[in-house]
mmCIF file with all atom_site columns, C-alpha atoms in Angstrom:
data_model
loop_
_atom_site.group_PDB
_atom_site.id
_atom_site.type_symbol
_atom_site.label_atom_id
_atom_site.label_alt_id
_atom_site.label_comp_id
_atom_site.label_asym_id
_atom_site.label_entity_id
_atom_site.label_seq_id
_atom_site.pdbx_PDB_ins_code
_atom_site.Cartn_x
_atom_site.Cartn_y
_atom_site.Cartn_z
_atom_site.occupancy
_atom_site.B_iso_or_equiv
_atom_site.pdbx_formal_charge
_atom_site.auth_seq_id
_atom_site.auth_comp_id
_atom_site.auth_asym_id
_atom_site.auth_atom_id
_atom_site.pdbx_PDB_model_num
ATOM 1   C CA . MET A 1 1   ? 0.000   0.000  0.000   1.00 36.00 ? 111 MET A CA 1
ATOM 2   C CA . ILE A 1 2   ? 1.234   3.501  -0.875  1.00 42.00 ? 112 ILE A CA 1
ATOM 3   C CA . ARG A 1 3   ? 0.921   5.966  2.001   1.00 48.00 ? 113 ARG A CA 1
ATOM 4   C CA . ASP A 1 4   ? 1.586   9.632  2.688   1.00 54.00 ? 114 ASP A CA 1
ATOM 5   C CA . LEU A 1 5   ? 1.893   10.724 -0.933  1.00 54.00 ? 115 LEU A CA 1
ATOM 6   C CA . PRO A 1 6   ? 0.695   14.260 -1.709  1.00 62.00 ? 116 PRO A CA 1
ATOM 7   C CA . PRO A 1 7   ? -2.288  14.699 -4.046  1.00 61.00 ? 117 PRO A CA 1
ATOM 8   C CA . VAL A 1 8   ? -1.573  14.749 -7.764  1.00 60.00 ? 118 VAL A CA 1
ATOM 9   C CA . ASN A 1 9   ? -3.553  16.517 -10.489 1.00 65.00 ? 119 ASN A CA 1
ATOM 10  C CA . LEU A 1 10  ? -4.663  13.762 -12.841 1.00 58.00 ? 120 LEU A CA 1
ATOM 11  C CA . THR A 1 11  ? -6.547  16.011 -15.249 1.00 59.00 ? 121 THR A CA 1
ATOM 12  C CA . SER A 1 12  ? -3.630  17.386 -17.259 1.00 64.00 ? 122 SER A CA 1
ATOM 13  C CA . ALA A 1 13  ? -0.299  16.355 -18.693 1.00 64.00 ? 123 ALA A CA 1
ATOM 14  C CA . ALA A 1 14  ? 1.414   19.008 -16.560 1.00 70.00 ? 124 ALA A CA 1
ATOM 15  C CA . GLY A 1 15  ? -0.054  17.529 -13.385 1.00 70.00 ? 125 GLY A CA 1
ATOM 16  C CA . ILE A 1 16  ? 1.043   14.052 -14.351 1.00 65.00 ? 126 ILE A CA 1
ATOM 17  C CA . ALA A 1 17  ? 4.523   15.278 -15.298 1.00 68.00 ? 127 ALA A CA 1
ATOM 18  C CA . ALA A 1 18  ? 4.872   16.912 -11.879 1.00 71.00 ? 128 ALA A CA 1
ATOM 19  C CA . ALA A 1 19  ? 4.359   13.494 -10.328 1.00 68.00 ? 129 ALA A CA 1
ATOM 20  C CA . ARG A 1 20  ? 7.211   11.795 -12.195 1.00 67.00 ? 130 ARG A CA 1
ATOM 21  C CA . GLY A 1 21  ? 9.057   9.359  -10.016 1.00 70.00 ? 131 GLY A CA 1
ATOM 22  C CA . ARG A 1 22  ? 6.017   8.338  -8.012  1.00 71.00 ? 132 ARG A CA 1
ATOM 23  C CA . PRO A 1 23  ? 5.261   4.613  -8.092  1.00 71.00 ? 133 PRO A CA 1
ATOM 24  C CA . ASP A 1 24  ? 1.541   5.217  -8.624  1.00 73.00 ? 134 ASP A CA 1
ATOM 25  C CA . VAL A 1 25  ? 1.836   7.465  -11.710 1.00 79.00 ? 135 VAL A CA 1
ATOM 26  C CA . ARG A 1 26  ? 3.567   7.102  -15.067 1.00 80.00 ? 136 ARG A CA 1
ATOM 27  C CA . VAL A 1 27  ? 3.816   8.902  -18.404 1.00 83.00 ? 137 VAL A CA 1
ATOM 28  C CA . LEU A 1 28  ? 4.207   6.772  -21.539 1.00 85.00 ? 138 LEU A CA 1
ATOM 29  C CA . GLU A 1 29  ? 5.230   8.025  -24.963 1.00 87.00 ? 139 GLU A CA 1
ATOM 30  C CA . VAL A 1 30  ? 3.495   6.001  -27.656 1.00 88.00 ? 140 VAL A CA 1
ATOM 31  C CA . SER A 1 31  ? 3.160   6.037  -31.405 1.00 87.00 ? 141 SER A CA 1
ATOM 32  C CA . LEU A 1 32  ? -0.127  6.334  -33.210 1.00 88.00 ? 142 LEU A CA 1
ATOM 33  C CA . ALA A 1 33  ? 0.313   2.771  -34.467 1.00 88.00 ? 143 ALA A CA 1
ATOM 34  C CA . ASP A 1 34  ? 0.704   1.406  -30.927 1.00 87.00 ? 144 ASP A CA 1
ATOM 35  C CA . LEU A 1 35  ? -2.335  3.338  -29.748 1.00 89.00 ? 145 LEU A CA 1
ATOM 36  C CA . SER A 1 36  ? -4.412  2.084  -32.681 1.00 89.00 ? 146 SER A CA 1
ATOM 37  C CA . SER A 1 37  ? -3.348  -1.536 -32.230 1.00 87.00 ? 147 SER A CA 1
ATOM 38  C CA . GLY A 1 38  ? -4.179  -1.596 -28.527 1.00 80.00 ? 148 GLY A CA 1
ATOM 39  C CA . THR A 1 39  ? -0.581  -2.376 -27.537 1.00 79.00 ? 149 THR A CA 1
ATOM 40  C CA . ALA A 1 40  ? 0.237   1.062  -26.152 1.00 74.00 ? 150 ALA A CA 1
ATOM 41  C CA . VAL A 1 41  ? -0.214  0.301  -22.465 1.00 75.00 ? 151 VAL A CA 1
ATOM 42  C CA . PRO A 1 42  ? 1.365   -2.604 -20.537 1.00 70.00 ? 152 PRO A CA 1
ATOM 43  C CA . ARG A 1 43  ? -1.311  -4.429 -18.578 1.00 67.00 ? 153 ARG A CA 1
ATOM 44  C CA . GLY A 1 44  ? -0.843  -6.072 -15.197 1.00 60.00 ? 154 GLY A CA 1
ATOM 45  C CA . LYS A 1 45  ? -2.729  -6.641 -12.005 1.00 57.00 ? 155 LYS A CA 1
ATOM 46  C CA . GLN A 1 46  ? -1.789  -3.292 -10.451 1.00 64.00 ? 156 GLN A CA 1
ATOM 47  C CA . GLU A 1 47  ? -0.833  -0.844 -13.173 1.00 68.00 ? 157 GLU A CA 1
ATOM 48  C CA . PRO A 1 48  ? -0.163  2.759  -12.108 1.00 77.00 ? 158 PRO A CA 1
ATOM 49  C CA . LEU A 1 49  ? -2.269  5.673  -13.292 1.00 82.00 ? 159 LEU A CA 1
ATOM 50  C CA . THR A 1 50  ? -1.072  6.488  -16.787 1.00 86.00 ? 160 THR A CA 1
ATOM 51  C CA . TRP A 1 51  ? -0.967  9.548  -19.028 1.00 87.00 ? 161 TRP A CA 1
ATOM 52  C CA . LEU A 1 52  ? -0.191  8.866  -22.695 1.00 89.00 ? 162 LEU A CA 1
ATOM 53  C CA . ARG A 1 53  ? 1.835   11.235 -24.855 1.00 89.00 ? 163 ARG A CA 1
ATOM 54  C CA . VAL A 1 54  ? 0.869   10.301 -28.406 1.00 90.00 ? 164 VAL A CA 1
ATOM 55  C CA . ARG A 1 55  ? 3.481   11.383 -30.931 1.00 87.00 ? 165 ARG A CA 1
ATOM 56  C CA . PRO A 1 56  ? 2.517   10.416 -34.478 1.00 85.00 ? 166 PRO A CA 1
ATOM 57  C CA . THR A 1 57  ? 5.266   10.413 -37.061 1.00 78.00 ? 167 THR A CA 1
ATOM 58  C CA . GLY A 1 58  ? 4.874   12.316 -40.304 1.00 74.00 ? 168 GLY A CA 1
ATOM 59  C CA . ALA A 1 59  ? 4.244   9.048  -42.125 1.00 73.00 ? 169 ALA A CA 1
ATOM 60  C CA . GLU A 1 60  ? 1.528   8.100  -39.638 1.00 75.00 ? 170 GLU A CA 1
ATOM 61  C CA . LEU A 1 61  ? -0.230  11.425 -40.097 1.00 76.00 ? 171 LEU A CA 1
ATOM 62  C CA . ASP A 1 62  ? -0.288  10.837 -43.854 1.00 68.00 ? 172 ASP A CA 1
ATOM 63  C CA . GLY A 1 63  ? -2.290  7.634  -43.777 1.00 66.00 ? 173 GLY A CA 1
ATOM 64  C CA . ALA A 1 64  ? -1.934  5.413  -40.710 1.00 70.00 ? 174 ALA A CA 1
ATOM 65  C CA . PRO A 1 65  ? -5.158  4.178  -39.089 1.00 82.00 ? 175 PRO A CA 1
ATOM 66  C CA . TRP A 1 66  ? -6.355  6.142  -36.084 1.00 90.00 ? 176 TRP A CA 1
ATOM 67  C CA . PRO A 1 67  ? -7.545  4.338  -32.936 1.00 92.00 ? 177 PRO A CA 1
ATOM 68  C CA . GLY A 1 68  ? -11.064 2.971  -33.035 1.00 93.00 ? 178 GLY A CA 1
ATOM 69  C CA . ASP A 1 69  ? -13.629 2.281  -30.337 1.00 93.00 ? 179 ASP A CA 1
ATOM 70  C CA . ASP A 1 70  ? -11.977 -0.921 -29.119 1.00 92.00 ? 180 ASP A CA 1
ATOM 71  C CA . ALA A 1 71  ? -8.543  0.670  -28.679 1.00 92.00 ? 181 ALA A CA 1
ATOM 72  C CA . LEU A 1 72  ? -9.781  3.811  -26.926 1.00 93.00 ? 182 LEU A CA 1
ATOM 73  C CA . GLY A 1 73  ? -12.414 1.970  -24.878 1.00 91.00 ? 183 GLY A CA 1
ATOM 74  C CA . ALA A 1 74  ? -9.744  -0.300 -23.383 1.00 90.00 ? 184 ALA A CA 1
ATOM 75  C CA . LEU A 1 75  ? -7.605  2.571  -22.075 1.00 90.00 ? 185 LEU A CA 1
ATOM 76  C CA . PRO A 1 76  ? -9.466  3.382  -18.815 1.00 86.00 ? 186 PRO A CA 1
ATOM 77  C CA . ALA A 1 77  ? -9.334  -0.263 -17.714 1.00 83.00 ? 187 ALA A CA 1
ATOM 78  C CA . ALA A 1 78  ? -5.565  -0.163 -18.267 1.00 85.00 ? 188 ALA A CA 1
ATOM 79  C CA . GLY A 1 79  ? -5.230  2.815  -15.921 1.00 85.00 ? 189 GLY A CA 1
ATOM 80  C CA . VAL A 1 80  ? -5.064  5.533  -18.584 1.00 89.00 ? 190 VAL A CA 1
ATOM 81  C CA . VAL A 1 81  ? -6.454  8.829  -17.249 1.00 88.00 ? 191 VAL A CA 1
ATOM 82  C CA . GLY A 1 82  ? -5.735  11.047 -20.271 1.00 90.00 ? 192 GLY A CA 1
ATOM 83  C CA . LEU A 1 83  ? -3.722  11.767 -23.405 1.00 92.00 ? 193 LEU A CA 1
ATOM 84  C CA . THR A 1 84  ? -1.645  14.470 -25.027 1.00 93.00 ? 194 THR A CA 1
ATOM 85  C CA . LEU A 1 85  ? -1.581  14.632 -28.825 1.00 93.00 ? 195 LEU A CA 1
ATOM 86  C CA . GLU A 1 86  ? 1.802   16.079 -29.806 1.00 90.00 ? 196 GLU A CA 1
ATOM 87  C CA . VAL A 1 87  ? 2.070   16.782 -33.526 1.00 87.00 ? 197 VAL A CA 1
ATOM 88  C CA . PRO A 1 88  ? 4.195   19.188 -35.590 1.00 83.00 ? 198 PRO A CA 1
ATOM 89  C CA . ALA A 1 89  ? 1.033   20.145 -37.484 1.00 86.00 ? 199 ALA A CA 1
ATOM 90  C CA . LEU A 1 90  ? -2.592  19.206 -37.032 1.00 89.00 ? 200 LEU A CA 1
ATOM 91  C CA . PRO A 1 91  ? -3.728  16.027 -38.818 1.00 89.00 ? 201 PRO A CA 1
ATOM 92  C CA . ARG A 1 92  ? -6.025  16.210 -41.818 1.00 91.00 ? 202 ARG A CA 1
ATOM 93  C CA . ALA A 1 93  ? -9.339  17.601 -40.624 1.00 94.00 ? 203 ALA A CA 1
ATOM 94  C CA . PRO A 1 94  ? -11.618 14.549 -41.164 1.00 95.00 ? 204 PRO A CA 1
ATOM 95  C CA . TRP A 1 95  ? -9.268  12.260 -39.228 1.00 94.00 ? 205 TRP A CA 1
ATOM 96  C CA . LEU A 1 96  ? -8.778  14.797 -36.447 1.00 95.00 ? 206 LEU A CA 1
ATOM 97  C CA . ILE A 1 97  ? -12.557 15.226 -36.139 1.00 97.00 ? 207 ILE A CA 1
ATOM 98  C CA . ALA A 1 98  ? -13.159 11.461 -36.003 1.00 96.00 ? 208 ALA A CA 1
ATOM 99  C CA . PHE A 1 99  ? -10.512 11.174 -33.255 1.00 96.00 ? 209 PHE A CA 1
ATOM 100 C CA . LEU A 1 100 ? -12.084 14.012 -31.252 1.00 97.00 ? 210 LEU A CA 1
ATOM 101 C CA . VAL A 1 101 ? -15.528 12.437 -31.590 1.00 98.00 ? 211 VAL A CA 1
ATOM 102 C CA . ARG A 1 102 ? -14.254 9.162  -30.117 1.00 97.00 ? 212 ARG A CA 1
ATOM 103 C CA . VAL A 1 103 ? -12.207 10.769 -27.340 1.00 96.00 ? 213 VAL A CA 1
ATOM 104 C CA . THR A 1 104 ? -15.188 12.893 -26.319 1.00 96.00 ? 214 THR A CA 1
ATOM 105 C CA . SER A 1 105 ? -17.441 9.836  -26.371 1.00 96.00 ? 215 SER A CA 1
ATOM 106 C CA . PHE A 1 106 ? -15.188 7.944  -23.963 1.00 94.00 ? 216 PHE A CA 1
ATOM 107 C CA . GLN A 1 107 ? -14.682 11.094 -21.837 1.00 92.00 ? 217 GLN A CA 1
ATOM 108 C CA . LEU A 1 108 ? -10.909 10.720 -22.020 1.00 92.00 ? 218 LEU A CA 1
ATOM 109 C CA . PRO A 1 109 ? -9.151  13.971 -21.067 1.00 92.00 ? 219 PRO A CA 1
ATOM 110 C CA . LEU A 1 110 ? -7.154  15.127 -24.096 1.00 95.00 ? 220 LEU A CA 1
ATOM 111 C CA . GLU A 1 111 ? -4.641  17.916 -24.480 1.00 94.00 ? 221 GLU A CA 1
ATOM 112 C CA . TRP A 1 112 ? -4.237  19.038 -28.064 1.00 95.00 ? 222 TRP A CA 1
ATOM 113 C CA . GLY A 1 113 ? -4.073  22.323 -29.879 1.00 93.00 ? 223 GLY A CA 1
ATOM 114 C CA . GLY A 1 114 ? -2.864  24.476 -32.713 1.00 92.00 ? 224 GLY A CA 1
ATOM 115 C CA . PRO A 1 115 ? -4.344  26.874 -35.245 1.00 93.00 ? 225 PRO A CA 1
ATOM 116 C CA . VAL A 1 116 ? -7.925  25.779 -35.858 1.00 95.00 ? 226 VAL A CA 1
ATOM 117 C CA . ALA A 1 117 ? -9.318  28.727 -37.835 1.00 94.00 ? 227 ALA A CA 1
ATOM 118 C CA . ASP A 1 118 ? -9.407  26.591 -40.992 1.00 94.00 ? 228 ASP A CA 1
ATOM 119 C CA . LEU A 1 119 ? -11.631 23.968 -39.337 1.00 96.00 ? 229 LEU A CA 1
ATOM 120 C CA . PRO A 1 120 ? -15.450 24.215 -39.385 1.00 96.00 ? 230 PRO A CA 1
ATOM 121 C CA . CYS A 1 121 ? -15.368 25.123 -35.687 1.00 95.00 ? 231 CYS A CA 1
ATOM 122 C CA . GLY A 1 122 ? -18.997 26.253 -35.632 1.00 94.00 ? 232 GLY A CA 1
ATOM 123 C CA . LEU A 1 123 ? -19.896 22.581 -36.010 1.00 97.00 ? 233 LEU A CA 1
ATOM 124 C CA . LEU A 1 124 ? -17.265 21.234 -33.615 1.00 98.00 ? 234 LEU A CA 1
ATOM 125 C CA . PHE A 1 125 ? -17.467 23.013 -30.276 1.00 95.00 ? 235 PHE A CA 1
ATOM 126 C CA . HIS A 1 126 ? -19.329 20.045 -28.745 1.00 97.00 ? 236 HIS A CA 1
ATOM 127 C CA . LEU A 1 127 ? -16.042 18.114 -29.033 1.00 98.00 ? 237 LEU A CA 1
ATOM 128 C CA . THR A 1 128 ? -13.031 18.246 -26.700 1.00 96.00 ? 238 THR A CA 1
ATOM 129 C CA . PRO A 1 129 ? -11.648 21.759 -27.331 1.00 96.00 ? 239 PRO A CA 1
ATOM 130 C CA . PRO A 1 130 ? -8.039  22.692 -28.085 1.00 96.00 ? 240 PRO A CA 1
ATOM 131 C CA . ALA A 1 131 ? -6.042  23.588 -24.976 1.00 93.00 ? 241 ALA A CA 1
ATOM 132 C CA . PHE A 1 132 ? -4.027  26.165 -26.907 1.00 92.00 ? 242 PHE A CA 1
ATOM 133 C CA . GLY A 1 133 ? -3.914  27.739 -30.335 1.00 91.00 ? 243 GLY A CA 1
ATOM 134 C CA . ASP A 1 134 ? -5.302  30.770 -32.099 1.00 93.00 ? 244 ASP A CA 1
ATOM 135 C CA . GLU A 1 135 ? -8.181  33.094 -31.219 1.00 95.00 ? 245 GLU A CA 1
ATOM 136 C CA . VAL A 1 136 ? -10.693 30.634 -32.655 1.00 96.00 ? 246 VAL A CA 1
ATOM 137 C CA . ALA A 1 137 ? -9.364  27.954 -30.281 1.00 95.00 ? 247 ALA A CA 1
ATOM 138 C CA . GLY A 1 138 ? -10.213 30.246 -27.378 1.00 95.00 ? 248 GLY A CA 1
ATOM 139 C CA . LYS A 1 139 ? -13.759 30.711 -28.668 1.00 96.00 ? 249 LYS A CA 1
ATOM 140 C CA . TRP A 1 140 ? -14.097 26.945 -29.000 1.00 96.00 ? 250 TRP A CA 1
ATOM 141 C CA . ARG A 1 141 ? -13.063 26.485 -25.355 1.00 96.00 ? 251 ARG A CA 1
ATOM 142 C CA . ALA A 1 142 ? -15.515 29.148 -24.223 1.00 96.00 ? 252 ALA A CA 1
ATOM 143 C CA . ALA A 1 143 ? -18.430 27.596 -26.130 1.00 96.00 ? 253 ALA A CA 1
ATOM 144 C CA . HIS A 1 144 ? -17.775 23.973 -25.165 1.00 95.00 ? 254 HIS A CA 1
ATOM 145 C CA . ARG A 1 145 ? -19.742 21.979 -22.660 1.00 91.00 ? 255 ARG A CA 1
ATOM 146 C CA . TYR A 1 146 ? -20.467 18.286 -22.459 1.00 89.00 ? 256 TYR A CA 1
ATOM 147 C CA . GLY A 1 147 ? -23.679 16.989 -23.996 1.00 91.00 ? 257 GLY A CA 1
ATOM 148 C CA . GLN A 1 148 ? -24.149 19.464 -26.848 1.00 94.00 ? 258 GLN A CA 1
ATOM 149 C CA . CYS A 1 149 ? -24.411 16.953 -29.697 1.00 97.00 ? 259 CYS A CA 1
ATOM 150 C CA . TYR A 1 150 ? -24.598 13.243 -28.993 1.00 97.00 ? 260 TYR A CA 1
ATOM 151 C CA . TRP A 1 151 ? -26.387 10.073 -29.968 1.00 97.00 ? 261 TRP A CA 1
ATOM 152 C CA . ARG A 1 152 ? -27.661 7.011  -28.148 1.00 95.00 ? 262 ARG A CA 1
ATOM 153 C CA . ARG A 1 153 ? -28.215 3.555  -29.589 1.00 94.00 ? 263 ARG A CA 1
ATOM 154 C CA . GLY A 1 154 ? -31.658 1.966  -29.684 1.00 93.00 ? 264 GLY A CA 1
ATOM 155 C CA . PRO A 1 155 ? -32.940 -1.287 -31.168 1.00 94.00 ? 265 PRO A CA 1
ATOM 156 C CA . GLY A 1 156 ? -32.615 -0.545 -34.869 1.00 94.00 ? 266 GLY A CA 1
ATOM 157 C CA . PHE A 1 157 ? -32.282 3.217  -34.512 1.00 96.00 ? 267 PHE A CA 1
ATOM 158 C CA . ALA A 1 158 ? -30.045 6.006  -33.258 1.00 97.00 ? 268 ALA A CA 1
ATOM 159 C CA . ALA A 1 159 ? -31.469 8.932  -31.280 1.00 96.00 ? 269 ALA A CA 1
ATOM 160 C CA . VAL A 1 160 ? -29.504 12.156 -31.792 1.00 97.00 ? 270 VAL A CA 1
ATOM 161 C CA . GLN A 1 161 ? -29.742 15.245 -29.589 1.00 96.00 ? 271 GLN A CA 1
ATOM 162 C CA . ASP A 1 162 ? -28.226 18.449 -31.001 1.00 96.00 ? 272 ASP A CA 1
ATOM 163 C CA . LEU A 1 163 ? -28.042 21.378 -28.582 1.00 94.00 ? 273 LEU A CA 1
ATOM 164 C CA . ARG A 1 164 ? -25.282 23.319 -30.328 1.00 94.00 ? 274 ARG A CA 1
ATOM 165 C CA . GLU A 1 165 ? -27.783 26.057 -31.180 1.00 91.00 ? 275 GLU A CA 1
ATOM 166 C CA . ASP A 1 166 ? -31.061 27.128 -29.614 1.00 89.00 ? 276 ASP A CA 1
ATOM 167 C CA . PRO A 1 167 ? -33.680 25.763 -29.608 1.00 89.00 ? 277 PRO A CA 1
ATOM 168 C CA . GLY A 1 168 ? -31.895 22.506 -30.387 1.00 91.00 ? 278 GLY A CA 1
ATOM 169 C CA . ALA A 1 169 ? -32.997 19.555 -32.475 1.00 95.00 ? 279 ALA A CA 1
ATOM 170 C CA . HIS A 1 170 ? -33.787 15.896 -31.931 1.00 96.00 ? 280 HIS A CA 1
ATOM 171 C CA . PHE A 1 171 ? -33.474 13.240 -34.635 1.00 97.00 ? 281 PHE A CA 1
ATOM 172 C CA . VAL A 1 172 ? -34.358 9.556  -34.724 1.00 97.00 ? 282 VAL A CA 1
ATOM 173 C CA . ILE A 1 173 ? -32.447 7.750  -37.471 1.00 97.00 ? 283 ILE A CA 1
ATOM 174 C CA . HIS A 1 174 ? -34.157 4.453  -38.283 1.00 96.00 ? 284 HIS A CA 1
ATOM 175 C CA . GLU A 1 175 ? -34.167 4.025  -42.083 1.00 97.00 ? 285 GLU A CA 1
ATOM 176 C CA . PRO A 1 176 ? -31.683 1.137  -42.576 1.00 97.00 ? 286 PRO A CA 1
ATOM 177 C CA . GLY A 1 177 ? -29.570 2.738  -45.310 1.00 97.00 ? 287 GLY A CA 1
ATOM 178 C CA . LEU A 1 178 ? -29.323 6.079  -43.529 1.00 98.00 ? 288 LEU A CA 1
ATOM 179 C CA . LEU A 1 179 ? -28.541 4.390  -40.209 1.00 98.00 ? 289 LEU A CA 1
ATOM 180 C CA . ALA A 1 180 ? -25.803 2.279  -41.803 1.00 98.00 ? 290 ALA A CA 1
ATOM 181 C CA . LEU A 1 181 ? -24.140 5.355  -43.283 1.00 98.00 ? 291 LEU A CA 1
ATOM 182 C CA . PHE A 1 182 ? -24.466 7.244  -39.987 1.00 98.00 ? 292 PHE A CA 1
ATOM 183 C CA . HIS A 1 183 ? -22.511 4.477  -38.232 1.00 97.00 ? 293 HIS A CA 1
ATOM 184 C CA . ARG A 1 184 ? -20.038 4.171  -41.118 1.00 97.00 ? 294 ARG A CA 1
ATOM 185 C CA . LEU A 1 185 ? -19.189 7.866  -40.754 1.00 98.00 ? 295 LEU A CA 1
ATOM 186 C CA . ALA A 1 186 ? -17.550 7.162  -37.402 1.00 97.00 ? 296 ALA A CA 1
ATOM 187 C CA . ASP A 1 187 ? -14.489 6.951  -39.667 1.00 96.00 ? 297 ASP A CA 1
ATOM 188 C CA . PRO A 1 188 ? -13.754 9.274  -42.593 1.00 96.00 ? 298 PRO A CA 1
ATOM 189 C CA . VAL A 1 189 ? -15.375 8.148  -45.839 1.00 97.00 ? 299 VAL A CA 1
ATOM 190 C CA . GLU A 1 190 ? -14.369 9.132  -49.361 1.00 97.00 ? 300 GLU A CA 1
ATOM 191 C CA . VAL A 1 191 ? -17.483 10.645 -50.924 1.00 98.00 ? 301 VAL A CA 1
ATOM 192 C CA . ALA A 1 192 ? -16.424 9.610  -54.422 1.00 97.00 ? 302 ALA A CA 1
ATOM 193 C CA . GLY A 1 193 ? -16.749 5.970  -53.389 1.00 96.00 ? 303 GLY A CA 1
ATOM 194 C CA . LEU A 1 194 ? -20.376 6.264  -52.281 1.00 97.00 ? 304 LEU A CA 1
ATOM 195 C CA . GLY A 1 195 ? -23.265 4.968  -54.344 1.00 97.00 ? 305 GLY A CA 1
ATOM 196 C CA . ALA A 1 196 ? -26.268 7.067  -55.328 1.00 97.00 ? 306 ALA A CA 1
ATOM 197 C CA . ASP A 1 197 ? -28.360 6.044  -52.310 1.00 97.00 ? 307 ASP A CA 1
ATOM 198 C CA . ASP A 1 198 ? -25.575 6.760  -49.853 1.00 98.00 ? 308 ASP A CA 1
ATOM 199 C CA . ARG A 1 199 ? -24.919 10.136 -51.470 1.00 98.00 ? 309 ARG A CA 1
ATOM 200 C CA . ALA A 1 200 ? -28.579 11.015 -50.926 1.00 98.00 ? 310 ALA A CA 1
ATOM 201 C CA . HIS A 1 201 ? -28.332 9.881  -47.306 1.00 98.00 ? 311 HIS A CA 1
ATOM 202 C CA . LEU A 1 202 ? -25.160 11.930 -46.880 1.00 98.00 ? 312 LEU A CA 1
ATOM 203 C CA . ARG A 1 203 ? -26.943 15.039 -48.133 1.00 98.00 ? 313 ARG A CA 1
ATOM 204 C CA . ASP A 1 204 ? -29.583 14.483 -45.447 1.00 98.00 ? 314 ASP A CA 1
ATOM 205 C CA . LEU A 1 205 ? -26.907 14.219 -42.740 1.00 98.00 ? 315 LEU A CA 1
ATOM 206 C CA . LEU A 1 206 ? -25.060 17.275 -44.053 1.00 98.00 ? 316 LEU A CA 1
ATOM 207 C CA . ASP A 1 207 ? -28.282 19.298 -44.137 1.00 97.00 ? 317 ASP A CA 1
ATOM 208 C CA . ALA A 1 208 ? -28.992 18.292 -40.530 1.00 97.00 ? 318 ALA A CA 1
ATOM 209 C CA . ARG A 1 209 ? -25.400 19.242 -39.527 1.00 97.00 ? 319 ARG A CA 1
ATOM 210 C CA . LEU A 1 210 ? -24.786 15.710 -38.307 1.00 98.00 ? 320 LEU A CA 1
ATOM 211 C CA . ALA A 1 211 ? -21.882 15.244 -40.711 1.00 98.00 ? 321 ALA A CA 1
ATOM 212 C CA . VAL A 1 212 ? -19.375 17.436 -42.493 1.00 98.00 ? 322 VAL A CA 1
ATOM 213 C CA . GLU A 1 213 ? -17.631 17.033 -45.847 1.00 98.00 ? 323 GLU A CA 1
ATOM 214 C CA . LEU A 1 214 ? -14.105 18.406 -46.219 1.00 97.00 ? 324 LEU A CA 1
ATOM 215 C CA . GLY A 1 215 ? -12.022 17.957 -49.343 1.00 95.00 ? 325 GLY A CA 1
ATOM 216 C CA . GLY A 1 216 ? -14.203 15.143 -50.644 1.00 97.00 ? 326 GLY A CA 1
ATOM 217 C CA . VAL A 1 217 ? -14.108 13.245 -47.326 1.00 97.00 ? 327 VAL A CA 1
ATOM 218 C CA . ALA A 1 218 ? -17.136 12.999 -45.028 1.00 98.00 ? 328 ALA A CA 1
ATOM 219 C CA . VAL A 1 219 ? -17.182 12.275 -41.302 1.00 98.00 ? 329 VAL A CA 1
ATOM 220 C CA . GLY A 1 220 ? -19.895 12.157 -38.638 1.00 98.00 ? 330 GLY A CA 1
ATOM 221 C CA . LEU A 1 221 ? -20.142 14.760 -35.884 1.00 98.00 ? 331 LEU A CA 1
ATOM 222 C CA . PRO A 1 222 ? -22.275 13.518 -32.943 1.00 98.00 ? 332 PRO A CA 1
ATOM 223 C CA . TYR A 1 223 ? -20.478 11.388 -30.370 1.00 97.00 ? 333 TYR A CA 1
ATOM 224 C CA . ARG A 1 224 ? -22.023 8.385  -28.709 1.00 96.00 ? 334 ARG A CA 1
ATOM 225 C CA . LEU A 1 225 ? -23.123 9.147  -25.150 1.00 94.00 ? 335 LEU A CA 1
ATOM 226 C CA . ARG A 1 226 ? -21.896 6.183  -23.113 1.00 87.00 ? 336 ARG A CA 1
ATOM 227 C CA . ARG A 1 227 ? -22.714 7.431  -19.626 1.00 77.00 ? 337 ARG A CA 1
ATOM 228 C CA . TRP A 1 228 ? -24.788 10.232 -18.153 1.00 72.00 ? 338 TRP A CA 1
ATOM 229 C CA . PRO A 1 229 ? -22.747 13.016 -16.549 1.00 63.00 ? 339 PRO A CA 1
ATOM 230 C CA . ALA A 1 230 ? -24.030 14.720 -13.413 1.00 57.00 ? 340 ALA A CA 1
ATOM 231 C CA . PRO A 1 231 ? -26.090 16.818 -13.270 1.00 56.00 ? 341 PRO A CA 1
ATOM 232 C CA . VAL A 1 232 ? -28.225 15.639 -16.177 1.00 52.00 ? 342 VAL A CA 1
ATOM 233 C CA . ILE A 1 233 ? -31.038 18.185 -15.949 1.00 50.00 ? 343 ILE A CA 1
ATOM 234 C CA . ASP A 1 234 ? -30.078 19.825 -19.272 1.00 51.00 ? 344 ASP A CA 1
ATOM 235 C CA . PHE A 1 235 ? -30.066 16.638 -21.361 1.00 45.00 ? 345 PHE A CA 1
#
């Protein structure tokens, strides 16, 4: 048992770094490939609390797979309490957005940042905001709160709540083709590869602001709500 250790701030990379040397806290530097494959974090019976510093290489940013639900969902059980994304330049927008959607869904603290003025930030402030960057990054942080645009799974449908603007909107997606595309857009999708029906479904999602198309690549925007935060009166 570990006794008489001072409190440590587990909500930021700086707080974790200040606790270096403690047996109950560690910082791991991992590649994007390791994070995506689920091999980033050693697992044992009593792993210390872990902060991950994710440092993609230039080659990884150009086309490596980003972590999916299985890889990110396994992190809390392995003792991971948050991540820092350290990149020389921000990833391509659709892949960055898909990553932010997943991180927000799993409520994993994430430190990231950079110039975001070229992103469609008016559609994105429901996602984990940049910790630093340009003036637009500051506006994103000011506008963000949890629960602004999310979806929940039902039997054969997805219920979407969008509170990014007043008075808000509620959607129930149940048509099989539209629902399939909605789930497929958890990862970036090349629009040129879509058939006629899927293109029509994509137009519906774009019109509803539940997806965004950037440079011929589409990606979904609502994150899956996996647990209710407290208080829940506004949901």
